[in-house]
Coordinates of N, CA and C and ligand atoms in Angstrom, one line a residue:
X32 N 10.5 -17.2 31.6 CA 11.4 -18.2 31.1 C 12.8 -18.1 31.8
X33 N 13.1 -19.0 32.0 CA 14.9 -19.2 32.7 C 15.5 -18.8 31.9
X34 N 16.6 -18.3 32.1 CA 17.8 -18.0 31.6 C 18.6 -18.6 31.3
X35 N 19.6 -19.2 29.9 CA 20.6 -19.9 30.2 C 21.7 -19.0 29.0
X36 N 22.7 -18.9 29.2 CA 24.2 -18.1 29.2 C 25.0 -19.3 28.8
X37 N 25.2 -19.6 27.4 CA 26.0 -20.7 27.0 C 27.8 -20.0 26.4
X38 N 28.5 -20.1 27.0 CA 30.0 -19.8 26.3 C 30.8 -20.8 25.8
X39 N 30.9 -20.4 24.5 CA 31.7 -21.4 23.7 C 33.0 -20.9 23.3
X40 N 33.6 -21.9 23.0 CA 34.6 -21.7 22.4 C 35.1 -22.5 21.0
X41 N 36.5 -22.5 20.7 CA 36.5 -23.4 19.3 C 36.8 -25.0 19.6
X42 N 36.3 -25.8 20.5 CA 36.3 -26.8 20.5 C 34.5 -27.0 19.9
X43 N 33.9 -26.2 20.2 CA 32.3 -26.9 19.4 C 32.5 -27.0 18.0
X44 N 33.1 -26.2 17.6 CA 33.4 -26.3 15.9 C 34.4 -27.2 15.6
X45 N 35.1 -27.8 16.1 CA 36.1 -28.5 16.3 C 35.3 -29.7 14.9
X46 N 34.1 -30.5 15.7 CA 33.9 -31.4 15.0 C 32.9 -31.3 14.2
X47 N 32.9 -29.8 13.2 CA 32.5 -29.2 12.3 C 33.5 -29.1 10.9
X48 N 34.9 -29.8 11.4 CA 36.3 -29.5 11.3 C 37.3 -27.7 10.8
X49 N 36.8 -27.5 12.2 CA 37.2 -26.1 11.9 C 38.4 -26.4 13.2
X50 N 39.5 -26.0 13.1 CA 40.9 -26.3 14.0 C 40.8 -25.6 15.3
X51 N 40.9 -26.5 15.9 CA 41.0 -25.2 17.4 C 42.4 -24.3 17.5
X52 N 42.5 -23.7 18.3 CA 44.0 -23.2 18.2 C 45.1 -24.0 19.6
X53 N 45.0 -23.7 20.6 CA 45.9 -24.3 21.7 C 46.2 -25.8 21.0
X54 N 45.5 -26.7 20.6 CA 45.3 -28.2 19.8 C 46.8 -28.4 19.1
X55 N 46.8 -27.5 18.6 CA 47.8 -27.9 17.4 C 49.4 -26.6 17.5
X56 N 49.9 -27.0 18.6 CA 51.2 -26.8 18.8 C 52.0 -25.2 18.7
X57 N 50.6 -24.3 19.1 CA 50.9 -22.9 19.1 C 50.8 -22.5 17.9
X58 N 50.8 -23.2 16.7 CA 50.5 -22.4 15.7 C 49.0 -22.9 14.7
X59 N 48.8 -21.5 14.3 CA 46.8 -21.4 13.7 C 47.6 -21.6 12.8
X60 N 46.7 -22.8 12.4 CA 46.4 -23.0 10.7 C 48.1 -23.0 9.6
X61 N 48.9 -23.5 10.5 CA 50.7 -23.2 10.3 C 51.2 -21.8 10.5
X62 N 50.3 -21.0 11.2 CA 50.9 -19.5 11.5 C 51.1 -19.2 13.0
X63 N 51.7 -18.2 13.0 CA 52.5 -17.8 14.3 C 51.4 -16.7 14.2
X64 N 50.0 -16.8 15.6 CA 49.1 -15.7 15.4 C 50.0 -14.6 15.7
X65 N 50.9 -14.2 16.0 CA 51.6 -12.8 15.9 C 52.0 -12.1 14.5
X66 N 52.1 -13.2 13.6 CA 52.1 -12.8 12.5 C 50.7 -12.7 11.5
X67 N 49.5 -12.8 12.1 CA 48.0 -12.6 10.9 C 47.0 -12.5 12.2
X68 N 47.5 -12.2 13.6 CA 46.2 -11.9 14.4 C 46.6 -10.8 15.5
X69 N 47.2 -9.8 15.0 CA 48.0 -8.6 15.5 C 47.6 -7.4 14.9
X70 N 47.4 -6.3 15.3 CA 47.4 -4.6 14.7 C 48.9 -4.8 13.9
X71 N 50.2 -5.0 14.9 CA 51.5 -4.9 14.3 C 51.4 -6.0 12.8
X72 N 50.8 -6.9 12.6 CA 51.1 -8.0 11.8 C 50.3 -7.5 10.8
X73 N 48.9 -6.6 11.0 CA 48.2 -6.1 10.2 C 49.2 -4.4 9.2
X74 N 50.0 -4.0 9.8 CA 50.5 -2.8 9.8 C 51.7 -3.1 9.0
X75 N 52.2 -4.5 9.6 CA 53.4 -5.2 8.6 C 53.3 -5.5 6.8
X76 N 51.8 -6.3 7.3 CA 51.4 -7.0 6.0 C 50.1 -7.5 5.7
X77 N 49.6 -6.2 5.6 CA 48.0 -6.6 5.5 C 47.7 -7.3 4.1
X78 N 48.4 -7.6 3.4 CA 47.7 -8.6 2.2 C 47.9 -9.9 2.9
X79 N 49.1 -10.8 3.8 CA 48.9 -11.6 4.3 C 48.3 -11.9 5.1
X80 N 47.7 -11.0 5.9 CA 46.3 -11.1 7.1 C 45.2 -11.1 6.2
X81 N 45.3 -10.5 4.9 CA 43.4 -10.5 4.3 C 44.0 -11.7 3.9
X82 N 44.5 -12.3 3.0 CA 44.7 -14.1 2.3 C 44.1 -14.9 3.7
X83 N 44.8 -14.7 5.1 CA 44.9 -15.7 6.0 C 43.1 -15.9 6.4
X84 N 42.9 -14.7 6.4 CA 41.3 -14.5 6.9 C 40.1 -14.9 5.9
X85 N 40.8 -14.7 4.3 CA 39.9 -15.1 3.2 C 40.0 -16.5 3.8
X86 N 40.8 -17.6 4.0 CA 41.2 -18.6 3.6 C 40.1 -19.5 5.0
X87 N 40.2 -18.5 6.0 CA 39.3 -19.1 7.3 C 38.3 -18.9 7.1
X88 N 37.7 -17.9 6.6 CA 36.2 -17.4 5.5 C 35.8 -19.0 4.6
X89 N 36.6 -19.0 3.7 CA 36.6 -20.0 2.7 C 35.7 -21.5 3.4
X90 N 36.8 -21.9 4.4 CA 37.0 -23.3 5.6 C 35.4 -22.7 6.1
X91 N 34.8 -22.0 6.9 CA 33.8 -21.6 7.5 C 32.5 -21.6 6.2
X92 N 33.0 -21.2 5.3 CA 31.7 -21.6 4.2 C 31.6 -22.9 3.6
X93 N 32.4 -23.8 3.9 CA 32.2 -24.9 3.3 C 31.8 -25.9 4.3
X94 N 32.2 -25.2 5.6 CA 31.8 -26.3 6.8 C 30.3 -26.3 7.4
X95 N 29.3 -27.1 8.1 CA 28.2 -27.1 8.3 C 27.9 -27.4 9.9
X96 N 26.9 -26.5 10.8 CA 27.1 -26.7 12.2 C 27.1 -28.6 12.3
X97 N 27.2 -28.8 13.9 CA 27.2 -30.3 14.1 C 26.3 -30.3 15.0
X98 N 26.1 -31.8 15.5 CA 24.7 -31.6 16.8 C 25.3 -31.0 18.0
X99 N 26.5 -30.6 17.7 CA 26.5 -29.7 19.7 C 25.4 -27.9 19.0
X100 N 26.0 -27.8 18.4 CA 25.2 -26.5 17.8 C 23.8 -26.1 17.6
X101 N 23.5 -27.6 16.7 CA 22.5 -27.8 16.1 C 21.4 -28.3 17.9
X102 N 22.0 -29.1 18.9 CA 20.8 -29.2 20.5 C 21.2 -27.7 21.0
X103 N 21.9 -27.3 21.0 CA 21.5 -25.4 21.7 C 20.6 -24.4 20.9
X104 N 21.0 -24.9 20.0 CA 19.9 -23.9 19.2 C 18.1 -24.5 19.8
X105 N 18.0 -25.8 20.0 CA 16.9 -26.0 20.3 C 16.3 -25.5 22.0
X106 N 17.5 -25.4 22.5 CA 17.1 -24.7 24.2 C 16.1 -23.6 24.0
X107 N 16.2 -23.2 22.6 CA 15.0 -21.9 22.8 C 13.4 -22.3 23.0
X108 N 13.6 -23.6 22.5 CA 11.5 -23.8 22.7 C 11.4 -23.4 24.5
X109 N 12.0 -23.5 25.0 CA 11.6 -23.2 26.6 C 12.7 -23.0 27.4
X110 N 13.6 -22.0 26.9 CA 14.5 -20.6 27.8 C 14.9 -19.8 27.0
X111 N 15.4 -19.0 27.7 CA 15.4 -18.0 27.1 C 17.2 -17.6 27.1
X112 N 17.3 -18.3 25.8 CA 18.8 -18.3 25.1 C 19.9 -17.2 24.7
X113 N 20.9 -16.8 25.3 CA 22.2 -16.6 24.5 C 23.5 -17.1 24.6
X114 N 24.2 -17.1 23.3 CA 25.4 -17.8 23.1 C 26.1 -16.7 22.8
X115 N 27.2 -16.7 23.5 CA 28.3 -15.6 23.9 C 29.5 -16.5 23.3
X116 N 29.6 -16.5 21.8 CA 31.1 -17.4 21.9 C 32.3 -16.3 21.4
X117 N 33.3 -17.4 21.4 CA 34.7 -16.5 21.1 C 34.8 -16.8 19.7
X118 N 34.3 -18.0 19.0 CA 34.3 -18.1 17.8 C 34.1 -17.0 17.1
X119 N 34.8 -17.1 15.6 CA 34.5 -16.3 14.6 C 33.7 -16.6 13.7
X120 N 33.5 -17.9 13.6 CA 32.7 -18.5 12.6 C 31.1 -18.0 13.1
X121 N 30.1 -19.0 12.2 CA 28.5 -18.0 12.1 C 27.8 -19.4 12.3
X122 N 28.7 -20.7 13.0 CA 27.4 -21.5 12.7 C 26.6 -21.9 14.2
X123 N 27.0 -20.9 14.9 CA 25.8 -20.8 16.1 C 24.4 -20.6 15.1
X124 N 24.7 -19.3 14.5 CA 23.6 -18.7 13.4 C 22.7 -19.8 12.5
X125 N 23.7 -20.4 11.8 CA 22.8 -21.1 11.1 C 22.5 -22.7 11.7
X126 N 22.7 -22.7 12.4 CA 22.3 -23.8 13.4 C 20.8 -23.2 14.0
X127 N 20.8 -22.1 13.9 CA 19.1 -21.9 14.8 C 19.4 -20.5 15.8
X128 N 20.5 -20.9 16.2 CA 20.6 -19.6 17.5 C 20.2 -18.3 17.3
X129 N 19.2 -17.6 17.7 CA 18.5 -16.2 17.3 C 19.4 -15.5 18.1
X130 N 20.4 -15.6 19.5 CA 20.9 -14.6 19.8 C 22.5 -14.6 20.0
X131 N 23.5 -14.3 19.7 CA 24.6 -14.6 19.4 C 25.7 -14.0 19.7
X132 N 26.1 -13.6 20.7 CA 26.7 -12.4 20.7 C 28.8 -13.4 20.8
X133 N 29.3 -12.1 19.5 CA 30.6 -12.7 19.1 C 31.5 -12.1 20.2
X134 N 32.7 -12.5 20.9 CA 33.4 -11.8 21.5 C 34.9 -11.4 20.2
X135 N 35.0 -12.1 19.7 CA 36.1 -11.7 19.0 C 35.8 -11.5 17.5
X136 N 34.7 -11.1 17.0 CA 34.3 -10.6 15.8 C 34.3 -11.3 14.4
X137 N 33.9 -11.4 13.6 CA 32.8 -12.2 12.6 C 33.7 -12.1 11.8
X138 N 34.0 -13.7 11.0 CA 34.6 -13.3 9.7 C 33.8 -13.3 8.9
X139 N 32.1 -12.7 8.9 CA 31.2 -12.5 7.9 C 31.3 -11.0 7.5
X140 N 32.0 -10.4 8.3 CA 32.0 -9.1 8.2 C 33.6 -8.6 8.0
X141 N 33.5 -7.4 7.6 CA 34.8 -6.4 7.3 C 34.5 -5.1 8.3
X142 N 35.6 -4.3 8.1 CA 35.4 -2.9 9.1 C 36.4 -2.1 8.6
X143 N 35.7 -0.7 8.5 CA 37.1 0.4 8.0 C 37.7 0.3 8.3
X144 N 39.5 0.8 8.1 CA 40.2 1.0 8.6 C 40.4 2.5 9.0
X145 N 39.2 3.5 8.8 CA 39.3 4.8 9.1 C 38.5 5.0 10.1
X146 N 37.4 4.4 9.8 CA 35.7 4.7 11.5 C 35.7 2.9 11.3
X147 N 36.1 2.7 12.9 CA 35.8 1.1 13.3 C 33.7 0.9 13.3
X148 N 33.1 2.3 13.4 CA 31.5 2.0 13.1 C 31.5 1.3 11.9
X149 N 31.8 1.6 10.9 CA 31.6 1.1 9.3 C 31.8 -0.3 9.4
X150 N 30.4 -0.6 9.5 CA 30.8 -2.6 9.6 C 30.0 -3.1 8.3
X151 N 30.7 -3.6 7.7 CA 30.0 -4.4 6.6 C 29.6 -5.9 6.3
X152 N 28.6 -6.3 5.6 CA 29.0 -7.7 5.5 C 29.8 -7.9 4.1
X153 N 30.4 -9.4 4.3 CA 31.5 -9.8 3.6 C 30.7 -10.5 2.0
X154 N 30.4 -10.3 1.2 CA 30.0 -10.7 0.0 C 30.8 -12.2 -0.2
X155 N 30.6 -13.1 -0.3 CA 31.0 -14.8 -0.8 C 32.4 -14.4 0.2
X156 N 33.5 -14.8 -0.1 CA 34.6 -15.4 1.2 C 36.0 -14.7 1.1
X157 N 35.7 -13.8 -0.3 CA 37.5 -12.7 -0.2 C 37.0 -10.7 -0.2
X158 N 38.1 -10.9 0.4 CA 38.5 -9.4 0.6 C 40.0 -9.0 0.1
X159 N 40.1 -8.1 -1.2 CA 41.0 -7.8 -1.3 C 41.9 -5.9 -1.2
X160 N 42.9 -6.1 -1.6 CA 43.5 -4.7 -1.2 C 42.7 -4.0 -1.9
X161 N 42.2 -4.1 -2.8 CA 40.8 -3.1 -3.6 C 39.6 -2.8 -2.9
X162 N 39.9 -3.8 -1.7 CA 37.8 -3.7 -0.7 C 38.3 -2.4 0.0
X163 N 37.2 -1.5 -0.4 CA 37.2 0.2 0.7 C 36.2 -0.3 1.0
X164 N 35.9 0.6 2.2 CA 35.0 1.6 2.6 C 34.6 2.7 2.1
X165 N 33.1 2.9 2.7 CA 32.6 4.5 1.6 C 33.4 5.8 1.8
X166 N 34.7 5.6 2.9 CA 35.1 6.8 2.9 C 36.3 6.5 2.1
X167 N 36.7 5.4 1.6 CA 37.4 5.4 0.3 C 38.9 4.7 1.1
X168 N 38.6 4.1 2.7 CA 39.8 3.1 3.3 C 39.9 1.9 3.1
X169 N 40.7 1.6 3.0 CA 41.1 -0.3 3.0 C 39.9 -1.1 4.4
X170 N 39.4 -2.0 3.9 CA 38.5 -2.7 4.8 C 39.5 -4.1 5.8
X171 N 39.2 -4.1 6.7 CA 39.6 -5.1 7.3 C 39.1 -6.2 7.9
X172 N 39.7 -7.4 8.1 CA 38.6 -8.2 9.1 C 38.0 -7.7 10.2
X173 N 36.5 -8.3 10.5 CA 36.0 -7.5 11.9 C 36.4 -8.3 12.5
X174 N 37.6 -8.6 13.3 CA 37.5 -9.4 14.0 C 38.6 -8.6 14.9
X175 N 38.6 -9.3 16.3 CA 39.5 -8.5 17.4 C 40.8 -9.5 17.8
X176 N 42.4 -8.5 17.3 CA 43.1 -9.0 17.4 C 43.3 -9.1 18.9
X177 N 44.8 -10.1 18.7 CA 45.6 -9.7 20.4 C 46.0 -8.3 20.6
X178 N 45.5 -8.2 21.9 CA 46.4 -7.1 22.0 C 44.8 -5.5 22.4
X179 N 43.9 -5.9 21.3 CA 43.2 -4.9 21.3 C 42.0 -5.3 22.1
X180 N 40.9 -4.1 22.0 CA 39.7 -4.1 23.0 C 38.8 -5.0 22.7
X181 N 38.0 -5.6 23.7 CA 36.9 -6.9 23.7 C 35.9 -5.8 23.8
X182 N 35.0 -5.0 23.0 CA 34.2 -4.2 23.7 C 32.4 -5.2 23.5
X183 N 32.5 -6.1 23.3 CA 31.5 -7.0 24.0 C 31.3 -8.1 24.6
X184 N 32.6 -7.4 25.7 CA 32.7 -8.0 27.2 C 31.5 -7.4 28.0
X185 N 30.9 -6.4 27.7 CA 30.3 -5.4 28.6 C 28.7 -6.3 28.7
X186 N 28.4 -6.4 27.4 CA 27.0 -7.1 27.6 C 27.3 -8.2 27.9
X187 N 27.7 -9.0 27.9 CA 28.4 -10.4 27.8 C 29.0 -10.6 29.1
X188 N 29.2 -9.6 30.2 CA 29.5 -9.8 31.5 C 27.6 -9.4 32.2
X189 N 27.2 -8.8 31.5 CA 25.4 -8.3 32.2 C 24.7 -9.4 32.2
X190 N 25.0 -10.1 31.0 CA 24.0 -11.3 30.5 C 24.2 -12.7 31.3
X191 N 25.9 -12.8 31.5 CA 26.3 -13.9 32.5 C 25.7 -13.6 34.0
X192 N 26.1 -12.6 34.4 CA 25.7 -12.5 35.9 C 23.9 -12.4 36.4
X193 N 23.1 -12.5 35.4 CA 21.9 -13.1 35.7 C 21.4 -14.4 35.0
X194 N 22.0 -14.9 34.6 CA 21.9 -16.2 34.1 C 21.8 -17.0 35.2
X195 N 20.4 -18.1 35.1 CA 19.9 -19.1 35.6 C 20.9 -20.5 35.6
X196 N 21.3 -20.8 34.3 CA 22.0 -21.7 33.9 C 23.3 -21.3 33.4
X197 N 24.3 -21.7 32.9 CA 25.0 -21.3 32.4 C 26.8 -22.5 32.1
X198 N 26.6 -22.6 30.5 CA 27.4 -23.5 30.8 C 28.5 -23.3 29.3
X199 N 29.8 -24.0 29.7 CA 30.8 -23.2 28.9 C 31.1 -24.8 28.3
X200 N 31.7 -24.0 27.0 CA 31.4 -25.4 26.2 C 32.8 -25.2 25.4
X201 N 33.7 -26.2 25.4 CA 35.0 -26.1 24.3 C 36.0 -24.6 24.1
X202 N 36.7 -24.4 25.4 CA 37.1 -23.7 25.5 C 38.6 -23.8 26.8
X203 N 39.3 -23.4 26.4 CA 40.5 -23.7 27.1 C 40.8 -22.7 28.3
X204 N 40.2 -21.8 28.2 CA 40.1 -20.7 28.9 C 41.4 -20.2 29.3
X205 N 42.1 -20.1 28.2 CA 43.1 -19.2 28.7 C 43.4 -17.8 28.3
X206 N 42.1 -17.7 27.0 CA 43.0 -16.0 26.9 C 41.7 -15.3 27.6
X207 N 42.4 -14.2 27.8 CA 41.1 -13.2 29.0 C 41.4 -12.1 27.8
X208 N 40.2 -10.8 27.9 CA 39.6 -11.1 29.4 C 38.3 -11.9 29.0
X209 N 37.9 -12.7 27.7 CA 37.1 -13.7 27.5 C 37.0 -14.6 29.1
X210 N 37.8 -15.2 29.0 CA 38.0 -16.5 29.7 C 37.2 -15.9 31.5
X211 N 37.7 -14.4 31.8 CA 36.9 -14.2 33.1 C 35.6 -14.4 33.3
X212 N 34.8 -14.6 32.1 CA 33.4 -14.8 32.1 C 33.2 -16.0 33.0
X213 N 33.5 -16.9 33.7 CA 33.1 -17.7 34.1 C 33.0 -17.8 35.6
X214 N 33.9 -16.7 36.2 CA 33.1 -16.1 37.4 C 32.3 -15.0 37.3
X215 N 32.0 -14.7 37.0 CA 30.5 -14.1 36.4 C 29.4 -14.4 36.7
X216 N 29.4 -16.0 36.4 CA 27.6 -16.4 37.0 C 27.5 -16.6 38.5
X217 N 26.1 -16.1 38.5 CA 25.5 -15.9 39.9 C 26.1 -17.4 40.5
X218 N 26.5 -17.6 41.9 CA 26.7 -18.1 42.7 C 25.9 -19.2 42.7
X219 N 24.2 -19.3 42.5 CA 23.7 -19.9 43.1 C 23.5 -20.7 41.5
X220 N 23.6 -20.3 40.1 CA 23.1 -21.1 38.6 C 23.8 -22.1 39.1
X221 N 23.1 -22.9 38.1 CA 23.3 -24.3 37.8 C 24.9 -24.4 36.5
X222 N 25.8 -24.6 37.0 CA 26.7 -24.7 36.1 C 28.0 -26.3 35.3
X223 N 27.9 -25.8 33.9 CA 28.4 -27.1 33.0 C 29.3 -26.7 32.7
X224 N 30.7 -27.5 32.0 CA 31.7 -27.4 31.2 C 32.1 -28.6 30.5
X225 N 31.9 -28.3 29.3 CA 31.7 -29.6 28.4 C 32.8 -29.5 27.5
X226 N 33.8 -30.2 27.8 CA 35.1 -30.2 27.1 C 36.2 -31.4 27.6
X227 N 36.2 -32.6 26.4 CA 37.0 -33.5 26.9 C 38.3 -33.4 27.5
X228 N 38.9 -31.9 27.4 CA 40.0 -31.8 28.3 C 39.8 -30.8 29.3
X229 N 38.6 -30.6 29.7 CA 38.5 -29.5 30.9 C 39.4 -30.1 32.0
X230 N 39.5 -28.5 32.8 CA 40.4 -28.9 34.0 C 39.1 -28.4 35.1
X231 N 39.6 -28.7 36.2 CA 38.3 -28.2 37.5 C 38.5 -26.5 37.3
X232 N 37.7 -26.0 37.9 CA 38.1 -24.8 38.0 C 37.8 -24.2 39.6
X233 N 38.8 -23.9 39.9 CA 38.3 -23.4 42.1 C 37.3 -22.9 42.0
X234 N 36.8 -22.7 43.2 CA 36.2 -21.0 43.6 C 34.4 -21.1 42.6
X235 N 34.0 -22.4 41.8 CA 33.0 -22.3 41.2 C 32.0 -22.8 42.0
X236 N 30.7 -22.8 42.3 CA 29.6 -23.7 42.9 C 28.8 -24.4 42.0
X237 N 28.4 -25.4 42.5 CA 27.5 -25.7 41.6 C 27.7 -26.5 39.9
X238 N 29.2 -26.5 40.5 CA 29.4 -26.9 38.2 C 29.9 -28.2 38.3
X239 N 29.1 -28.7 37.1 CA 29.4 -30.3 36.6 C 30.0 -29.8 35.6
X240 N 31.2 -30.6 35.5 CA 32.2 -31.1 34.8 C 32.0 -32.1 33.7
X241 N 31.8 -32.2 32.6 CA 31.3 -32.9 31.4 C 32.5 -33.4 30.4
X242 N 33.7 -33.8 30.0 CA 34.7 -34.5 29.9 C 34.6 -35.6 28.5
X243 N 33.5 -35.0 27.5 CA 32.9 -35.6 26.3 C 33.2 -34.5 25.2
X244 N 33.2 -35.2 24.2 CA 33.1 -34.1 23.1 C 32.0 -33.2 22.9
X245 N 31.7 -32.3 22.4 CA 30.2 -31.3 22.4 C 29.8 -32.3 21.4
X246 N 29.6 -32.5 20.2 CA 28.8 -33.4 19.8 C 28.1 -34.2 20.3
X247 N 28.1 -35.0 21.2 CA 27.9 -36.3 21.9 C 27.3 -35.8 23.2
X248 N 27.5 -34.5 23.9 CA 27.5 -34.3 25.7 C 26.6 -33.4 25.3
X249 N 26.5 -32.4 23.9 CA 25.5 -31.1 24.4 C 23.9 -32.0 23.9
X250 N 23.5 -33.1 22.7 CA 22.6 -33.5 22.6 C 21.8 -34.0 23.7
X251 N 22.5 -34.9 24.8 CA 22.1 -35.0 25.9 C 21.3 -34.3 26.9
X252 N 22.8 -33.4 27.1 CA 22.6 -32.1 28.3 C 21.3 -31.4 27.9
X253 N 21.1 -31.0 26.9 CA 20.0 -30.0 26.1 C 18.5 -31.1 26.1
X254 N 18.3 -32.3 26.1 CA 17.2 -33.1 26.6 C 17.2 -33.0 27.9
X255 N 18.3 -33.3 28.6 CA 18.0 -33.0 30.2 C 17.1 -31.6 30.3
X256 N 18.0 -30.8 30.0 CA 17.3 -29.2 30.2 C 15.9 -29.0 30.4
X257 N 15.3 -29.8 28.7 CA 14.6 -29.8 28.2 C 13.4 -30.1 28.8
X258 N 13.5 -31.7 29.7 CA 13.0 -32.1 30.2 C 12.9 -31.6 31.5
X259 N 13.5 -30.5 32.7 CA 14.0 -30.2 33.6 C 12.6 -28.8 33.7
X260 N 12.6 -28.2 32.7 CA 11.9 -27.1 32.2 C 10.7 -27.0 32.0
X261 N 9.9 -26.1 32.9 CA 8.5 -25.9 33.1 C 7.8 -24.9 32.1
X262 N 8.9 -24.0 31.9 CA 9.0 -23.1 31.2 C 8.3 -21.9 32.0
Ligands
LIG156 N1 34.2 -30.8 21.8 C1 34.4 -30.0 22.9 N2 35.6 -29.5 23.1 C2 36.6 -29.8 22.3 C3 36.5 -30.7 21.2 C4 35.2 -31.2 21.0 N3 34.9 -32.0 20.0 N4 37.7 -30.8 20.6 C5 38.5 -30.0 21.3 N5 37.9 -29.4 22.3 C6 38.4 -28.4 23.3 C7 39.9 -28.6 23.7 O1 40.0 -29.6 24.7 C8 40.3 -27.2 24.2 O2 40.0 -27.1 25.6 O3 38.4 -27.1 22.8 C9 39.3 -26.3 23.5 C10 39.9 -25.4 22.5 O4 40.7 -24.5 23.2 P1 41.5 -23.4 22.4 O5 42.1 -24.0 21.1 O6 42.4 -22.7 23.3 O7 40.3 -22.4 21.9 P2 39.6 -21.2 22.6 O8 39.5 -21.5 24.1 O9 38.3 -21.0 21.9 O10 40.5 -20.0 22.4 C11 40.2 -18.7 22.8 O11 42.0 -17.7 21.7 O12 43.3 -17.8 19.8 C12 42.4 -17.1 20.5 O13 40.8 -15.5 19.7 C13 41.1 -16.9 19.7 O14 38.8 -17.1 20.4 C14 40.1 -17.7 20.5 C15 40.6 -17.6 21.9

């Protein structure tokens, strides 16, 4: 089976209505991410980072994948699929996708604040100053602020550089070292970027340029594939 290496970002959920961030004038959701997506903003005021993160929890359980989600999840009847996104949300997952790997960490989950191993899942959509860990610490969002380590960049750069296909979908590509993923793919894959405001990017071979919303461009793209595939 072929390989194909899809990287998303928060423009696929966009029209899930989940807010992208660059979109809307430097500030998430009316916050200054330095203030609710920081170690220091966590260290400041962690009851306002757990509210901000309950509240994206909340938005993510009441929202449902859309058809950009819902045609990649079907690339699996004939390749052999993973979605490497930056999102935090889970609806690659329930959209179909069996392999998922998060780069900036799950708001389905929490994590000690004493051993970063202690990963939990998140019961219904709040966490409050009362949520421990079994060693009796305050739990935190799993998720990776500015500032701190991507530690799955590692598989997520292995997985890109033998990828057959490989195509980036709703993503601005500006924060790294996410965003380096995209020199990564082999020279010779077949490469897409499907984002009504993509810019070109130098130095790439091979990449079509797609300038549609993911709703509308990956249902397509994913019948092309589909059809393209011998399996
Ligand atoms: N379909 C496809 N793309 C879309 C759509 C849509 N319907 N609507 C908007 N977009 C595109 C925008 O054109 C933009 O290029 O989605 C992109 C969103 O860019 P950003 O808001 O910068 O989001 P992203 O690239 O995912 O941000 C990366 O930054 O804030 C941090 O950790 C956070 O994971 C996030 C990272």
């Amino acid at each position: 089976m072929k390989r194909i290496v899809v990287f998303t970002g928060a423009g696929i959920s966009a029209e899930s209505g989940i807010r992208t961030f660059r979109d809307s004038g430097g500030l998430w959701e009316e916050h200054d991410v330095k203030d609710v997506a920081t170690p220091e903003a966590w260290s400041r005021n962690p009851d306002l980072v757990t509210r901000f993160y309950n509240q994206r929890r909340k938005q993510m359980l009441e929202s449902t994948p859309n058809d950009g989600h819902l045609a990649l999840a079907k690339l699996e009847s004939k390749y052999d699929v993973t979605i490497i996104t930056q999102n935090v949300d889970d609806l690659h997952e329930r959209a179909g996708s069996s392999k998922v790997i998060h780069l900036h960490g799950e708001l389905s989950k929490s994590r000690s604040t004493a051993n970063p191993d202690l990963v939990y899942n998140v019961d219904g959509w709040e966490l409050t100053a009362d949520s421990k860990c079994e060693l009796g610490s305050r739990l935190r969002p799993h998720i990776v602020w500015f500032g701190e380590d991507v530690p799955m960049m590692i598989p997520a750069i292995q997985l890109t550089s033998v990828a057959d296909i490989f195509i980036i979908v709703g993503t601005s590509l500006e924060v790294y070292p996410a965003a380096g993923l995209v020199l990564r793919a082999p020279d010779e894959s077949l490469k897409y970027y499907v984002d009504p405001n993509a810019n070109s990017i130098s130095n790439i071979n091979n990449l079509h340029i797609v300038r549609e919303k993911s709703g509308i461009a990956l249902p397509q793209l994913v019948d092309e594939l589909l059809s393209m595939s011998t399996k």
